[in-house]
Short mmCIF file of N, CA and C in Angstrom, two decimals:
data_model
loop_
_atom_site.label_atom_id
_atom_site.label_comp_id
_atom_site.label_asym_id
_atom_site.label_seq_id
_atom_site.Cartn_x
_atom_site.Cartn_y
_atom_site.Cartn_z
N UNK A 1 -48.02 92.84 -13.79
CA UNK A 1 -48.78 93.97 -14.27
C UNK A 1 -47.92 95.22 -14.11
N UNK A 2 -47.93 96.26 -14.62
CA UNK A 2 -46.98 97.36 -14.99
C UNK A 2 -47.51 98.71 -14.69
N UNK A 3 -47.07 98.92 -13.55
CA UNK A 3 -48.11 100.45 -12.97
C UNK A 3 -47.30 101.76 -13.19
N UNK A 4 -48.48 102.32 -13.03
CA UNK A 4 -47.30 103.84 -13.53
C UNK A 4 -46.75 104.48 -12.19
N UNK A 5 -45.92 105.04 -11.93
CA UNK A 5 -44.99 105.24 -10.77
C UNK A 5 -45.93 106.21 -9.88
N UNK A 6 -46.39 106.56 -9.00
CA UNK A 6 -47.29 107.99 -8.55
C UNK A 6 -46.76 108.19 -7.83
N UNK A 7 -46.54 110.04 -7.69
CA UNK A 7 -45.87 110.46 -6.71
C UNK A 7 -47.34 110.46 -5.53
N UNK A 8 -46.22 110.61 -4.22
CA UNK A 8 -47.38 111.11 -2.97
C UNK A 8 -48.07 112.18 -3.06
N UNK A 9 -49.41 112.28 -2.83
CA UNK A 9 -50.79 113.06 -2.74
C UNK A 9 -50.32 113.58 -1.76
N UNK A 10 -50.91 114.85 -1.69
CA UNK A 10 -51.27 115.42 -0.13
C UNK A 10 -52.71 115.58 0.00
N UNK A 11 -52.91 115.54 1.22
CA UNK A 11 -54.15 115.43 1.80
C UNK A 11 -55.28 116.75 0.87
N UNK A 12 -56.28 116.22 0.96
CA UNK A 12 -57.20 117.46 -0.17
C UNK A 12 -57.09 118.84 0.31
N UNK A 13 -57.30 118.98 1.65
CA UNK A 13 -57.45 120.09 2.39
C UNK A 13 -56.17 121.10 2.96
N UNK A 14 -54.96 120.37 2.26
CA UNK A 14 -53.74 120.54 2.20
C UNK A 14 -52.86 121.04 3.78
N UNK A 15 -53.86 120.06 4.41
CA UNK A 15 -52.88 119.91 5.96
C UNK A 15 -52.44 118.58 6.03
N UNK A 16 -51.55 118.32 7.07
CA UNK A 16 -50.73 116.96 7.21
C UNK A 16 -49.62 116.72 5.93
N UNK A 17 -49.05 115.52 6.07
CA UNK A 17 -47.90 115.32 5.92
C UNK A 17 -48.28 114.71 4.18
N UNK A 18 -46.89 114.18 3.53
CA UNK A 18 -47.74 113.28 1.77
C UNK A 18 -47.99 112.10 2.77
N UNK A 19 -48.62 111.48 1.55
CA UNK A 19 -49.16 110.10 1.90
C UNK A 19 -48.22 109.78 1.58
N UNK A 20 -47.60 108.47 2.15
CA UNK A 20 -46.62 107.30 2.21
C UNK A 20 -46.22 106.67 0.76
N UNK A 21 -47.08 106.27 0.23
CA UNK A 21 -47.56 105.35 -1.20
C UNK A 21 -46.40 105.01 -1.88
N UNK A 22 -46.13 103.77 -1.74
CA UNK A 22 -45.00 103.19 -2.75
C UNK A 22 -45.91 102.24 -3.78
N UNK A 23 -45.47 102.25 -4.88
CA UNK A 23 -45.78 100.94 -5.72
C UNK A 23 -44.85 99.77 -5.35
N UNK A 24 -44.47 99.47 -4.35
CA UNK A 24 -43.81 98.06 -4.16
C UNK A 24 -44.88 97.36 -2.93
N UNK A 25 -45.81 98.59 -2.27
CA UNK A 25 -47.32 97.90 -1.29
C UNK A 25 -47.78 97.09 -1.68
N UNK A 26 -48.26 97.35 -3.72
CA UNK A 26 -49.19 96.55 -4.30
C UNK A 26 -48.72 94.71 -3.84
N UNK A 27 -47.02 94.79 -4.04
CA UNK A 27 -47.13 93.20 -4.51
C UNK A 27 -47.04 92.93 -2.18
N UNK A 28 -46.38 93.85 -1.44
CA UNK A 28 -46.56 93.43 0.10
C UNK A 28 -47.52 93.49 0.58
N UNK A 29 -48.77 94.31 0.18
CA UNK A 29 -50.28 93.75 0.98
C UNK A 29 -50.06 92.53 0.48
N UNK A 30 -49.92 92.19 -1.06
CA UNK A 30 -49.98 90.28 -0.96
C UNK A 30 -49.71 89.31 -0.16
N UNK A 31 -48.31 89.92 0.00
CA UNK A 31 -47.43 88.98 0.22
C UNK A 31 -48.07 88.69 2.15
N UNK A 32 -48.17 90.06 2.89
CA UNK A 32 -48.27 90.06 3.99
C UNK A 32 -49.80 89.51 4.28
N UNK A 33 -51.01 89.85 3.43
CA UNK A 33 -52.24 89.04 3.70
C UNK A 33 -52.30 87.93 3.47
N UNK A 34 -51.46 87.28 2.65
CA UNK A 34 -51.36 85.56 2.22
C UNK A 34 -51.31 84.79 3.38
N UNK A 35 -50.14 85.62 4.34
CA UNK A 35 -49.52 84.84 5.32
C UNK A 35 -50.42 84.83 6.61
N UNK A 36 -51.89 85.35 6.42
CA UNK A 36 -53.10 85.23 7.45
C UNK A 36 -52.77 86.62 7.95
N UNK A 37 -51.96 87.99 7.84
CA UNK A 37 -52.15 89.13 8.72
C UNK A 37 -52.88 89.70 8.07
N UNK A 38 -53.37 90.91 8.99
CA UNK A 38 -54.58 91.74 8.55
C UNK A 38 -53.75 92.91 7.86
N UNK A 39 -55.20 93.63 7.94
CA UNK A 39 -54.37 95.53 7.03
C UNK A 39 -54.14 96.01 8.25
N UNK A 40 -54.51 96.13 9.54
CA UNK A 40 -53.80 96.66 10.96
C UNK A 40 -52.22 95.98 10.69
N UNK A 41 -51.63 94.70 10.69
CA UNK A 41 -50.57 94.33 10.70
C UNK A 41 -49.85 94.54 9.26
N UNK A 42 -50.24 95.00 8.29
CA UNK A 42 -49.45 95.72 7.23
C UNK A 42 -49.20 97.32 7.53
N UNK A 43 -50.30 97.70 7.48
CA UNK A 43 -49.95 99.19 8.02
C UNK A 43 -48.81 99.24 9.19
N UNK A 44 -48.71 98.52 9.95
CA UNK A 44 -48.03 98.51 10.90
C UNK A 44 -46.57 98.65 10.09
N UNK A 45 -46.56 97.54 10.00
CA UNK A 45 -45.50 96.92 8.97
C UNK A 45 -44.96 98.24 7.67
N UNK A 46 -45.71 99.33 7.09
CA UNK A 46 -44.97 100.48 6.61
C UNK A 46 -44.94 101.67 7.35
N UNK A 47 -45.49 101.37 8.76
CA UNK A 47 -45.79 102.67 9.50
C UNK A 47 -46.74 103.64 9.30
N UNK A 48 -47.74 103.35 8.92
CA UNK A 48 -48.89 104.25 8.59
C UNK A 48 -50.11 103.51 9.21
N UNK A 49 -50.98 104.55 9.33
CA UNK A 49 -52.31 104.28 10.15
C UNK A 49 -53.28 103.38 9.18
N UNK A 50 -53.88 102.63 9.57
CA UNK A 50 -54.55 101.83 8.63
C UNK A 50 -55.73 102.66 8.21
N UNK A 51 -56.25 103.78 8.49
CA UNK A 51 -57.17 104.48 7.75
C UNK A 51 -56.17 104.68 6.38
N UNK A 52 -54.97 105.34 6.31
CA UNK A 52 -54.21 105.36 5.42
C UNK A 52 -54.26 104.49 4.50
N UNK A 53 -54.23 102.79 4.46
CA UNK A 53 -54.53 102.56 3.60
C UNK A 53 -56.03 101.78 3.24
N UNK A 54 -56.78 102.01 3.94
CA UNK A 54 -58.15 102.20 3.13
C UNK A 54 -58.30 103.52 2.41
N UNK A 55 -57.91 104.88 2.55
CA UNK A 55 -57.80 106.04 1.96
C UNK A 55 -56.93 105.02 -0.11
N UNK A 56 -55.85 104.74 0.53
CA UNK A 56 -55.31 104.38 -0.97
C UNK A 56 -56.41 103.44 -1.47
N UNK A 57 -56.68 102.52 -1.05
CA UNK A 57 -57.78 101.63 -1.29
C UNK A 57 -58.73 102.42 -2.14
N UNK A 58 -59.76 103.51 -1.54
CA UNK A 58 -59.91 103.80 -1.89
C UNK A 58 -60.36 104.73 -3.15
N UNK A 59 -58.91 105.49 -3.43
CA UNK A 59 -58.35 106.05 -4.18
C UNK A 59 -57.41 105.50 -4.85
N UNK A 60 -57.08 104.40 -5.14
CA UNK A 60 -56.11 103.75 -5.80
C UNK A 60 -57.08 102.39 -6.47
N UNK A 61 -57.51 102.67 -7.93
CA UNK A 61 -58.22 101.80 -8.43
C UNK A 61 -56.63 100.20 -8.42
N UNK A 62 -55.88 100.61 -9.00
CA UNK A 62 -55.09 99.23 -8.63
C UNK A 62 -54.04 99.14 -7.69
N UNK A 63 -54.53 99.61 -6.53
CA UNK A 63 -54.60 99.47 -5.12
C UNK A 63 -55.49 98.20 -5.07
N UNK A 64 -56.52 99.01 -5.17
CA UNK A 64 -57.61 98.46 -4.51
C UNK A 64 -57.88 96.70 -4.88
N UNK A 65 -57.58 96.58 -6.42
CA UNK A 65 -57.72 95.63 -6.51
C UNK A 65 -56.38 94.40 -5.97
N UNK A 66 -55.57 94.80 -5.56
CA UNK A 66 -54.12 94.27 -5.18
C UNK A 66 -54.36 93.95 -3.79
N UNK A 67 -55.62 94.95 -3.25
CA UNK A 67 -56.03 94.36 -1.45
C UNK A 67 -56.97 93.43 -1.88
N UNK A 68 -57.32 93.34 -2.90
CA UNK A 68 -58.89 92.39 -3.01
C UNK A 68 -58.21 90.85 -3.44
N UNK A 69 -57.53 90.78 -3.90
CA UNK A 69 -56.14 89.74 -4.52
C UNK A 69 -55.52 89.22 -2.78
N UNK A 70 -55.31 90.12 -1.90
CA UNK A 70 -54.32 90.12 -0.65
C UNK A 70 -55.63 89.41 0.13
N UNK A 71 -56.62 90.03 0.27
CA UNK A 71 -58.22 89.53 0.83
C UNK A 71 -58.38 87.90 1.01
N UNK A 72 -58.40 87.72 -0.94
CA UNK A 72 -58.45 86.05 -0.67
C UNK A 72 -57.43 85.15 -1.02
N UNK A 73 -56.27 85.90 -0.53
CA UNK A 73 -55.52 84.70 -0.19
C UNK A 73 -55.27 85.21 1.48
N UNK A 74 -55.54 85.84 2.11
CA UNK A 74 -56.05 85.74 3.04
C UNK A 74 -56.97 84.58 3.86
N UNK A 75 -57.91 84.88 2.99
CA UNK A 75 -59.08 83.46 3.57
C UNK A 75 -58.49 82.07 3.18
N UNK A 76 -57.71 82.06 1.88
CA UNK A 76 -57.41 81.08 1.56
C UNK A 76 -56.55 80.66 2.51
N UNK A 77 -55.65 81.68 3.37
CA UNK A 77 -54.52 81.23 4.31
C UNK A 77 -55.22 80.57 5.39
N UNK A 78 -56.43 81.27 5.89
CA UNK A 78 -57.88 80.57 6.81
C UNK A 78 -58.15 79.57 6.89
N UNK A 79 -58.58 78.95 5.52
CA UNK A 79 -59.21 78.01 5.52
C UNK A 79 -58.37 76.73 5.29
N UNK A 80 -57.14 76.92 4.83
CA UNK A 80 -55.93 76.32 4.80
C UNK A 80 -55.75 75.76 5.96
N UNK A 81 -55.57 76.80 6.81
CA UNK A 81 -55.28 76.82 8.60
C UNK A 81 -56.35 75.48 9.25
N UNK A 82 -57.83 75.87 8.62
CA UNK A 82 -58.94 75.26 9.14
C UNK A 82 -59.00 73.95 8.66
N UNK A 83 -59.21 73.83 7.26
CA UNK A 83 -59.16 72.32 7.15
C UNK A 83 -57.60 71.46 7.44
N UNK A 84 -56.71 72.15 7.49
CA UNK A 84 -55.73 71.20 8.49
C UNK A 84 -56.15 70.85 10.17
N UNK A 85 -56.56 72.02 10.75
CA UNK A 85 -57.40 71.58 12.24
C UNK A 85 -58.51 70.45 11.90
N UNK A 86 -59.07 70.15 10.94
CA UNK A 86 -60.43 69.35 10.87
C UNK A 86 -59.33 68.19 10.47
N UNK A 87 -58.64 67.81 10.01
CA UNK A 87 -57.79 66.44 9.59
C UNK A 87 -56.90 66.13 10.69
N UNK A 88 -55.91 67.04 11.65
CA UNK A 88 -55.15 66.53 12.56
C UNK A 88 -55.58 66.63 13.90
N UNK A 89 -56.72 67.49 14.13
CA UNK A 89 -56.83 68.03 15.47
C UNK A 89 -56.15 68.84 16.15
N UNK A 90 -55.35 69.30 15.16
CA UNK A 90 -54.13 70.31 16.15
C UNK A 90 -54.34 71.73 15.63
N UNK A 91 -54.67 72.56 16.93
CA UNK A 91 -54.74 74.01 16.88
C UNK A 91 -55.70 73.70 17.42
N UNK A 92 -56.39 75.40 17.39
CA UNK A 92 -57.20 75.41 18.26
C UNK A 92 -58.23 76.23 17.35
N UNK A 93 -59.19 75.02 17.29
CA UNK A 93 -60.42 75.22 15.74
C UNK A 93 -61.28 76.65 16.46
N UNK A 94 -61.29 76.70 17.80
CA UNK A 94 -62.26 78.09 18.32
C UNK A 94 -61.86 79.18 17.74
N UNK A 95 -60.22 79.37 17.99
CA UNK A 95 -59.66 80.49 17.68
C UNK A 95 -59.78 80.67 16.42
N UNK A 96 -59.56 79.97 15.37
CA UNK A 96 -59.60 79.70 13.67
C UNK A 96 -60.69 80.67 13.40
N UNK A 97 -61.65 79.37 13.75
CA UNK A 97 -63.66 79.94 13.99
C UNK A 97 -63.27 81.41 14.02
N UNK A 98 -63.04 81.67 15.32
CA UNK A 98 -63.52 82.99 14.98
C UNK A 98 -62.81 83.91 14.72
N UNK A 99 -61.66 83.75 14.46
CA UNK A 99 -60.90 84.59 12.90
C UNK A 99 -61.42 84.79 12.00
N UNK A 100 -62.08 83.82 11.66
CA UNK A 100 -62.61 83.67 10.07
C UNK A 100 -64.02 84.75 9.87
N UNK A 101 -64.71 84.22 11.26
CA UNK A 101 -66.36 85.15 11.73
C UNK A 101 -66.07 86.62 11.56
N UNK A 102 -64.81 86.79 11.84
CA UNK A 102 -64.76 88.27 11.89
C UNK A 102 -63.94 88.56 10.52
N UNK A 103 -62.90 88.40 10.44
CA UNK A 103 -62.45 88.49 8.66
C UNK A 103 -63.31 88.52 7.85
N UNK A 104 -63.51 87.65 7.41
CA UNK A 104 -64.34 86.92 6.36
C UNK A 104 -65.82 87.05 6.38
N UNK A 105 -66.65 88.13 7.15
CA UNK A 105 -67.97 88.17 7.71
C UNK A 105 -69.23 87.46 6.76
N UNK A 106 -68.70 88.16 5.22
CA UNK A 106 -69.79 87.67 4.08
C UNK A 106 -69.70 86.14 3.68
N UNK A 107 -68.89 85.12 4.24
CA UNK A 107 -68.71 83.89 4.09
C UNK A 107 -68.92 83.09 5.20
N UNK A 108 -68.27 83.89 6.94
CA UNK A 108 -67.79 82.94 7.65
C UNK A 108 -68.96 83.44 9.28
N UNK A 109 -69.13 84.98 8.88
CA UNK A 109 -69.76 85.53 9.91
C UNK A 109 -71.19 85.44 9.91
N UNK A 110 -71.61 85.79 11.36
CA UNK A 110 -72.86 85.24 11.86
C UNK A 110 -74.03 85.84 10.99
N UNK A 111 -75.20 85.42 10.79
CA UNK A 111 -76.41 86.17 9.98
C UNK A 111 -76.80 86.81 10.83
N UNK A 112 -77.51 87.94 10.69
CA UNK A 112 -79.12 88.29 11.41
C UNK A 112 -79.78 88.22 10.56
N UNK A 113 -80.21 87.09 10.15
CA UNK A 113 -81.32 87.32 9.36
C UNK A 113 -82.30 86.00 10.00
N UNK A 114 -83.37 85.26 9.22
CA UNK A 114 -84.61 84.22 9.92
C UNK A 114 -84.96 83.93 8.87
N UNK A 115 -85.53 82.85 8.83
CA UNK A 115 -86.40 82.25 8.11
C UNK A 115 -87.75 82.00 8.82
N UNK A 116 -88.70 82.77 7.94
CA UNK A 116 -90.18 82.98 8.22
C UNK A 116 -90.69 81.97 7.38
N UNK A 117 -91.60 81.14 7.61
CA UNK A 117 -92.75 80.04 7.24
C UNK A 117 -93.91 81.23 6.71
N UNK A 118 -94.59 81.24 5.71
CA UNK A 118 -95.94 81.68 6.14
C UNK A 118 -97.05 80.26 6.02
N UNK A 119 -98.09 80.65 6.06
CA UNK A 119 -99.03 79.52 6.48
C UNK A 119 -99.02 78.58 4.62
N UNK A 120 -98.52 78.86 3.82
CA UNK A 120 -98.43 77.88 2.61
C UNK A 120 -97.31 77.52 2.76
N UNK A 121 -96.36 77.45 3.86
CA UNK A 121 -95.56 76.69 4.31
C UNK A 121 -93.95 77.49 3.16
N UNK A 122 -94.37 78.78 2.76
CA UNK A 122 -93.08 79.30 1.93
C UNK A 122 -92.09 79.85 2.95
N UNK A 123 -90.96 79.53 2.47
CA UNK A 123 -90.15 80.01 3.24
C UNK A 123 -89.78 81.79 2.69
N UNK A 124 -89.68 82.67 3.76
CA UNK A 124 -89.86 84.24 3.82
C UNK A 124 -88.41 84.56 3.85
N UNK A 125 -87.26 84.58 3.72
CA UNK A 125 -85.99 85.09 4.88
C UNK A 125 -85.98 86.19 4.62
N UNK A 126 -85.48 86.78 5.85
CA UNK A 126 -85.65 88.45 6.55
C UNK A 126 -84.64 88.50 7.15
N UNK A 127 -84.16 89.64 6.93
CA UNK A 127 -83.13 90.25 7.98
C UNK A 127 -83.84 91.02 8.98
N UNK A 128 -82.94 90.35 10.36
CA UNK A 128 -83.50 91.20 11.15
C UNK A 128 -83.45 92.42 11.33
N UNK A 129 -82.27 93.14 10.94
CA UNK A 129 -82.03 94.88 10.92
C UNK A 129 -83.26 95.15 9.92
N UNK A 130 -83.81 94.64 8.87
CA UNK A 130 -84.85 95.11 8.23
C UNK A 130 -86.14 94.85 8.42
N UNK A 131 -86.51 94.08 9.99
CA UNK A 131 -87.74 94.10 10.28
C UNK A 131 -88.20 95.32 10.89
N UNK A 132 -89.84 95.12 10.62
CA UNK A 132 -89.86 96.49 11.50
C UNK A 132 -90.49 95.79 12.61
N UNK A 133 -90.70 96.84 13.85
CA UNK A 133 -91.29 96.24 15.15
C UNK A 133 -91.92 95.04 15.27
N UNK A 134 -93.44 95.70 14.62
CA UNK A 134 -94.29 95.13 14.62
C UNK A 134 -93.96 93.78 13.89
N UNK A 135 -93.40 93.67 13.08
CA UNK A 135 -92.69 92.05 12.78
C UNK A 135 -92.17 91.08 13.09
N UNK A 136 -91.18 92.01 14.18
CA UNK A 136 -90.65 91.72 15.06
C UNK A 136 -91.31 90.92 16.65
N UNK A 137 -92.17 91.38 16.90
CA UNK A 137 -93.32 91.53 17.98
C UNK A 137 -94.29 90.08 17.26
N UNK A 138 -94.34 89.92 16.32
CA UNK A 138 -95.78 88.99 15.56
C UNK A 138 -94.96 87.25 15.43
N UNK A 139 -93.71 87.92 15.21
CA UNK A 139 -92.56 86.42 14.87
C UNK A 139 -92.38 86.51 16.13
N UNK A 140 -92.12 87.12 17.16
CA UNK A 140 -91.86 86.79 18.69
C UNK A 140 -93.27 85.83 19.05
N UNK A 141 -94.28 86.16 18.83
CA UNK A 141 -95.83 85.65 19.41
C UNK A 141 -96.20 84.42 18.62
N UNK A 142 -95.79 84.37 17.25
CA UNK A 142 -95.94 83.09 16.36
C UNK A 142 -94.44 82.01 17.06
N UNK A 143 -93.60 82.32 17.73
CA UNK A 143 -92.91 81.25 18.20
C UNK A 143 -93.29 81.17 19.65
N UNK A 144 -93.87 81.81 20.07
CA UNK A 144 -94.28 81.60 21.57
C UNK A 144 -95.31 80.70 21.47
N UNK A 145 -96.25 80.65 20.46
CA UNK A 145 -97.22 80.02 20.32
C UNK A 145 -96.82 78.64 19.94
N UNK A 146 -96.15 78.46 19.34
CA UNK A 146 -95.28 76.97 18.64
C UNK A 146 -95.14 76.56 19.85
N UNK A 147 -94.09 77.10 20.85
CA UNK A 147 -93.66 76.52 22.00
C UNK A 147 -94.48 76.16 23.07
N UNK A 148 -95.57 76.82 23.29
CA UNK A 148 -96.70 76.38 24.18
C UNK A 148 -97.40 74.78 23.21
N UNK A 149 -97.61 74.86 21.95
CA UNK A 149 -97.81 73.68 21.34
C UNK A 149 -96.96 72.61 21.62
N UNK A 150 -95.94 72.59 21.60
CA UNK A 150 -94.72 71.81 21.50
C UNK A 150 -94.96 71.09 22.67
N UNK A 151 -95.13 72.54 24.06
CA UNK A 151 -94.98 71.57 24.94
C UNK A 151 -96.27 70.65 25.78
N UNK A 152 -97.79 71.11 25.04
CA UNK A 152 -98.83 70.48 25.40
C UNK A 152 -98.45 69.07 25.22
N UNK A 153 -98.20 69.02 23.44
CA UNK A 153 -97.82 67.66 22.75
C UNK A 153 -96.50 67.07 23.51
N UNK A 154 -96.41 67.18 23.99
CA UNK A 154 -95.20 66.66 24.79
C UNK A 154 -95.70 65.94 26.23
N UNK A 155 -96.49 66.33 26.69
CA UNK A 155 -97.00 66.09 28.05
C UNK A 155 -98.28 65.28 27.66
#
């Protein structure tokens, strides 16, 4: 793809130094997220603060899409990593795990969310950041109640 050359921005408010910005980032976020590092270990890697390049991110429509390209082959480097641990046993699948939980959050990371029953037996799912209290408080008392059932029938 064929970008047009941009010189460095300065900051809006016209303090601090230009921004860094080469067009040769586009194809090394690739190259450097492929290989499983993050944007902390690229930034590193041109010497700039990683707010820096979420700022280009930002502001750099094909930037942005060149980190989103770097992203999943990122995961792809992940899951690469992972299903070789699930075939040889070698590595250490915890650490993988939770690389991935935290990278990858919208694929690999934990929910808060539930699945609510109501009494026609539909399933409800809720996030928990979007319950309110009292919802909160009623699904606490509807599983307390299960569990006192559970354990009559049990005894």
């Amino acid at each position: 793809m064929l970008r047009q050359t941009q010189k460095p921005k300065r900051n809006p408010r016209g303090a601090g130094r230009k921004t860094a910005f080469h067009e040769k980032f586009h194809d090394e976020i690739i190259e450097h997220m492929s290989k499983g590092y993050s944007v902390n270990y690229f930034a590193s890697k041109i010497k700039v603060s990683k707010q820096t390049v979420y700022n280009w991110i930002r502001e750099n429509p094909e930037f942005k899409e060149s980190f989103e390209i770097a992203t999943t082959a990122s995961q792809a480097y992940w899951e690469s990593l992972a299903l070789n641990n699930a075939k040889t046993a070698k590595g250490n699948g915890n650490q993988i795990q939770y690389q991935m939980s935290k990278r990858f959050r919208d694929d690999y990371g934990d929910t808060s969310s539930i699945n609510i029953f109501n009494s026609n037996n539909q399933n409800n799912n809720k996030s928990v950041t979007e319950m309110t209290r009292e919802e909160l408080e009623a699904y606490e008392n509807e599983l307390r109640k299960s569990l006192i059932e559970d354990n009559k029938n049990d005894n």
